PDB file of C-alpha atoms in Angstrom:
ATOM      1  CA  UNK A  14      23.041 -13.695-138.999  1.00 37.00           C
ATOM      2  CA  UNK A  15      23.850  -9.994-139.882  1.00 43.00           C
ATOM      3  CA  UNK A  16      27.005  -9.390-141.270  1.00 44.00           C
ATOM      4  CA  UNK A  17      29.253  -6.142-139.683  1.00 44.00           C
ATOM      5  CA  UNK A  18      30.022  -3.365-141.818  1.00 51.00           C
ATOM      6  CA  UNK A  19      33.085  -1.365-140.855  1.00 61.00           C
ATOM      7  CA  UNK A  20      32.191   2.671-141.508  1.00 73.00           C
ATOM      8  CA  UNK A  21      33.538   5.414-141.073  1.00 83.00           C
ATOM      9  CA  UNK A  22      32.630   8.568-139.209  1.00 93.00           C
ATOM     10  CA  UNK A  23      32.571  11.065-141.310  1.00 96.00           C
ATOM     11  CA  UNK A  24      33.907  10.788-144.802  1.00 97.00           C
ATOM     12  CA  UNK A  25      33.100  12.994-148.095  1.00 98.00           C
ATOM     13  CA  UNK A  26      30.388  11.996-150.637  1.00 97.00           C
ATOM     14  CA  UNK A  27      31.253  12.802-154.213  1.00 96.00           C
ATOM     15  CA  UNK A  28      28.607  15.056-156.358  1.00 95.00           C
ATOM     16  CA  UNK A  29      27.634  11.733-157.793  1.00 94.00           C
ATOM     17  CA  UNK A  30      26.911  10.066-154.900  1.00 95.00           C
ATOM     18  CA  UNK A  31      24.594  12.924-153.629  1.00 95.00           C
ATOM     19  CA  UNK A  32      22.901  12.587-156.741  1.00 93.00           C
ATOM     20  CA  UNK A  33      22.575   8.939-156.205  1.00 92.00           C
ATOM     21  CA  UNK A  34      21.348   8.771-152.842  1.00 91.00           C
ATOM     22  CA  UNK A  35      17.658   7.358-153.766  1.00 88.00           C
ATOM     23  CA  UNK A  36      19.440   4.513-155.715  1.00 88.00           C
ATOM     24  CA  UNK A  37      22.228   3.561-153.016  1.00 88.00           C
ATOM     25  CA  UNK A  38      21.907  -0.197-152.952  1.00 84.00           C
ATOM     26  CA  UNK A  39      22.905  -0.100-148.861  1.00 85.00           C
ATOM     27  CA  UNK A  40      22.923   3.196-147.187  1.00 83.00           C
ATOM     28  CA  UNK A  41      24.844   1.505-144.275  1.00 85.00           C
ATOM     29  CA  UNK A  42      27.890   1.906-146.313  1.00 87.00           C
ATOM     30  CA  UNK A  43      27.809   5.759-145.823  1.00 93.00           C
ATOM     31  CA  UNK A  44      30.095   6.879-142.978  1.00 94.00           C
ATOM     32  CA  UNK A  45      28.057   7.788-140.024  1.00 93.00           C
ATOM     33  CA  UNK A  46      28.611  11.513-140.473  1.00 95.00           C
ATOM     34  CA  UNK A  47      28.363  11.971-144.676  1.00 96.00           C
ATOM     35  CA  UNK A  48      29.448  15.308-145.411  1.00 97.00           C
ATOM     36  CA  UNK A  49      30.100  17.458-149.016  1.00 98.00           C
ATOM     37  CA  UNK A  50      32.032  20.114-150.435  1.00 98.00           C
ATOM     38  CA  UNK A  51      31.294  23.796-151.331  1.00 97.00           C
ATOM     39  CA  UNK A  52      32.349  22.523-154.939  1.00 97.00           C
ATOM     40  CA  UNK A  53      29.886  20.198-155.168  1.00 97.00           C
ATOM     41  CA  UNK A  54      27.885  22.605-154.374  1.00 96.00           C
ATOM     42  CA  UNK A  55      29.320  24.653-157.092  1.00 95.00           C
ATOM     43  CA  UNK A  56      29.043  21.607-159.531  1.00 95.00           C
ATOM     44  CA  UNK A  57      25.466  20.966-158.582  1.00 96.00           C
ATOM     45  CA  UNK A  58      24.504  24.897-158.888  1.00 96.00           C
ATOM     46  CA  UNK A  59      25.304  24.057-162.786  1.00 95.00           C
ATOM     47  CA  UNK A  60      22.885  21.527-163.799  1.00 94.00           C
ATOM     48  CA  UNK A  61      19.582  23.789-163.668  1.00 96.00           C
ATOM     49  CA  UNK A  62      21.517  26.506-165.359  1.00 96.00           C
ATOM     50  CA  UNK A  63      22.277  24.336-168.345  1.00 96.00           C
ATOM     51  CA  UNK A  64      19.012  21.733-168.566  1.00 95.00           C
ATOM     52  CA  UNK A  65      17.124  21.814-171.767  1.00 96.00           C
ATOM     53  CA  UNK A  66      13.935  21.152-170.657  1.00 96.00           C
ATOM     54  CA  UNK A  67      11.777  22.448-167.719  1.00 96.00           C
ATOM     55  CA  UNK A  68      11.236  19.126-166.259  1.00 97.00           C
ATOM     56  CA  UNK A  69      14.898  18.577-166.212  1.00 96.00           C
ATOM     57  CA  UNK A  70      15.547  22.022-164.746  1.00 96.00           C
ATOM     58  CA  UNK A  71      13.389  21.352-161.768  1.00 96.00           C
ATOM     59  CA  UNK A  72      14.657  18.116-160.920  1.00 94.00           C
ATOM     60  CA  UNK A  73      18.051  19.859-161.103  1.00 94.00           C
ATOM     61  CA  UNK A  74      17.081  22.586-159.080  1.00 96.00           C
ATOM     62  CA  UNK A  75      15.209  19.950-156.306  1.00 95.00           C
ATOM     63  CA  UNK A  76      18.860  17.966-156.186  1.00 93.00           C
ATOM     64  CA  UNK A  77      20.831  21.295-155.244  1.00 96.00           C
ATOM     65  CA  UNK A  78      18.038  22.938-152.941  1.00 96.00           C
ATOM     66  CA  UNK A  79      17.741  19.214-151.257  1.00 95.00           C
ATOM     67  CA  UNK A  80      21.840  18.966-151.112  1.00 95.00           C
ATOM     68  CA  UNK A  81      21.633  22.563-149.242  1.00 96.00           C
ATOM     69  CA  UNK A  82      19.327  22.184-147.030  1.00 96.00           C
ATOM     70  CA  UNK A  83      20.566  18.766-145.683  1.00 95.00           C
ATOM     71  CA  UNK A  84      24.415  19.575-145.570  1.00 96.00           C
ATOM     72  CA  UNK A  85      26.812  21.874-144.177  1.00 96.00           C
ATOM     73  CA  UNK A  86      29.252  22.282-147.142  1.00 97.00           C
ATOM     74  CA  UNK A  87      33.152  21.789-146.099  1.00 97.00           C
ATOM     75  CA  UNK A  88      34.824  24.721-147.676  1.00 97.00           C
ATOM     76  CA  UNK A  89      37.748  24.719-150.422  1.00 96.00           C
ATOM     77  CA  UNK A  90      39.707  26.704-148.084  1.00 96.00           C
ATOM     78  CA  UNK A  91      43.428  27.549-148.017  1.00 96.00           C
ATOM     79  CA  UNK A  92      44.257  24.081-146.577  1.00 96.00           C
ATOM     80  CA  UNK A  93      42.464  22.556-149.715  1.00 96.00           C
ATOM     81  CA  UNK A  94      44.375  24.676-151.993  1.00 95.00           C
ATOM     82  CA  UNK A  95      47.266  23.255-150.472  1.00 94.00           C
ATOM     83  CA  UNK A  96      46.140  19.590-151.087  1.00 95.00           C
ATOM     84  CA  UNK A  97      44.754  20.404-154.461  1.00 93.00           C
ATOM     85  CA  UNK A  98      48.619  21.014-155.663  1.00 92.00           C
ATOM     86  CA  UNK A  99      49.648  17.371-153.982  1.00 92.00           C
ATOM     87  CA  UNK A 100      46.549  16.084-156.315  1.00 93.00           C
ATOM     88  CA  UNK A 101      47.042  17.658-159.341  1.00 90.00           C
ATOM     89  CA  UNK A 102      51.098  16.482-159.245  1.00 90.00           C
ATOM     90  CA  UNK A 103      49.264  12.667-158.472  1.00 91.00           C
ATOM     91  CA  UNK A 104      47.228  13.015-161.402  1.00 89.00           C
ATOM     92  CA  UNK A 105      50.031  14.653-163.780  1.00 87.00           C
ATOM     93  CA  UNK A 106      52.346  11.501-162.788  1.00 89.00           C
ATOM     94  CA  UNK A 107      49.403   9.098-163.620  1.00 86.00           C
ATOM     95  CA  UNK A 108      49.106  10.558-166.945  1.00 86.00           C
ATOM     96  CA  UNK A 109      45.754  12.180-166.469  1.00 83.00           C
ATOM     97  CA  UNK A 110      44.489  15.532-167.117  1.00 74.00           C
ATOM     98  CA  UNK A 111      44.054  18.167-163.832  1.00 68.00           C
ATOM     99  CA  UNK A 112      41.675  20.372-165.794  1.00 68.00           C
ATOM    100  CA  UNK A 113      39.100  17.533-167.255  1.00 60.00           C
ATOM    101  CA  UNK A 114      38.765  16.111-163.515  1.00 80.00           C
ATOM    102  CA  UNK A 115      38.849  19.770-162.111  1.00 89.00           C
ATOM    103  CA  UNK A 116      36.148  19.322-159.920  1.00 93.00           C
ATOM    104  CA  UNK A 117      36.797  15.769-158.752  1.00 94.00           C
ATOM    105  CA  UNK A 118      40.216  17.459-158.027  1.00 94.00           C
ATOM    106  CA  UNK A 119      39.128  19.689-155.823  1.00 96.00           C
ATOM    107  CA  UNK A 120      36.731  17.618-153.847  1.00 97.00           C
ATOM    108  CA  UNK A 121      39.211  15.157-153.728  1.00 96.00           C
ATOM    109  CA  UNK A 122      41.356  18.285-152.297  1.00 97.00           C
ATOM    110  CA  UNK A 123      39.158  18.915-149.959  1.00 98.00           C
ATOM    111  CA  UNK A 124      38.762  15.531-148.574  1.00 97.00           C
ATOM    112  CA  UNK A 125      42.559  14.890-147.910  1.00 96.00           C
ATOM    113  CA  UNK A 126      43.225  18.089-146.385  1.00 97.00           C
ATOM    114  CA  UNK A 127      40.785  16.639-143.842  1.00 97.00           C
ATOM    115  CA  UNK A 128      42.165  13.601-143.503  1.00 96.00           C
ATOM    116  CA  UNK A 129      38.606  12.039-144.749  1.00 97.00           C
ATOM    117  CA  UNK A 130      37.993   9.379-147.095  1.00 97.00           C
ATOM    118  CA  UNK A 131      35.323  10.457-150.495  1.00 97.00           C
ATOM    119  CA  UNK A 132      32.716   8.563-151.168  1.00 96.00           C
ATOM    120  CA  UNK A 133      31.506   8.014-154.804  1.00 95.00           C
ATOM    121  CA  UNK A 134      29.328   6.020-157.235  1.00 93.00           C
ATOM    122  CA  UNK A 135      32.323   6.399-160.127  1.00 93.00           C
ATOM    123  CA  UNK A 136      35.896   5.623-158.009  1.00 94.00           C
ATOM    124  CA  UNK A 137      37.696   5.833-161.710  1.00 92.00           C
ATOM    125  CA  UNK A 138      37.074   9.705-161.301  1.00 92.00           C
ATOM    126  CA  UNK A 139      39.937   9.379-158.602  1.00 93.00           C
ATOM    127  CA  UNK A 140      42.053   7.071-160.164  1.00 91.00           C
ATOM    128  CA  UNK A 141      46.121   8.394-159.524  1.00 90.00           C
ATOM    129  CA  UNK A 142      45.418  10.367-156.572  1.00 93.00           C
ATOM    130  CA  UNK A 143      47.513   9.292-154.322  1.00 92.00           C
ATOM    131  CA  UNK A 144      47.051   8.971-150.624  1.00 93.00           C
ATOM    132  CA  UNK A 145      43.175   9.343-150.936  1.00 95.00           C
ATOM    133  CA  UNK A 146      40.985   6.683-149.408  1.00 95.00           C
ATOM    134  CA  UNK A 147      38.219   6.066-151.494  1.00 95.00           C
ATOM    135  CA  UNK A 148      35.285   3.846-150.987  1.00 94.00           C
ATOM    136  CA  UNK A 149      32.928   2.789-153.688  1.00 92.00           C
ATOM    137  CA  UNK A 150      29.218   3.505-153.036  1.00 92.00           C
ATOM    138  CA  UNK A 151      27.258   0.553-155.181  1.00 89.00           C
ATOM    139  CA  UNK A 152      23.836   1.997-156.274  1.00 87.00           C
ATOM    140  CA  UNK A 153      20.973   0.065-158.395  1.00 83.00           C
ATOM    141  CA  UNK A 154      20.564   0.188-161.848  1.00 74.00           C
TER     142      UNK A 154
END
């Protein structure tokens, strides 16, 4: 018997979750249309920057060059700004810090100015945001 998973069409896959793509447990839990943020982007354009070690660097460098060629990044437009202030008030009320979560902010931003659920390997990072939908992504140890 095969069981029916209910999935989205498009929804927005945190930078962890496009880092754990090889590791996702059940890629049918992915909306059908996965899509990212230009700050992920961002985030992701850090890691080779900052690696200690050349083997690190490249595998940093082979995440962000893979995440870029396979996605059209949604942009932290105007209408993100907009959501962004709606977040950070969520997360001030929940007694959390904007500026250590600032780029799960915005991504999370991004995602409800779109009216899309985010997708992510850590949902704590999202914790006190209201009116976000978020759907944990299980991956393998």
């Amino acid at each position: 018997m095969t069981q029916s998973i209910d999935r989205h069409h498009a929804g927005v896959l945190d930078t962890n979750t496009i880092l754990n793509l090889p590791r996702l447990t059940d890629a049918r839990l992915l909306p059908e249309e996965p899509l990212i943020t230009t700050v992920s982007l961002a985030e992701l354009s850090v890691g080779p920057l900052v690696a200690t070690t050349d083997q690190e660097r490249s595998a940093r460098q082979a995440h962000l060059q893979q995440a870029e060629a396979d996605f059209d990044p949604l942009p932290f437009d105007a209408q993100a700004a907009r959501s962004f202030g709606r977040v950070a008030a969520s997360l001030r009320r929940a007694g959390r810090k904007t500026h250590a979560r600032a780029y799960d902010a915005m991504i999370a931003a991004t995602a409800m100015s779109r009216e899309l659920p985010i997708y992510t390997c850590n949902p704590s990072d999202f914790v006190g945001i209201d009116g976000l939908e978020v759907v944990t992504v299980p991956v393998s140890e």
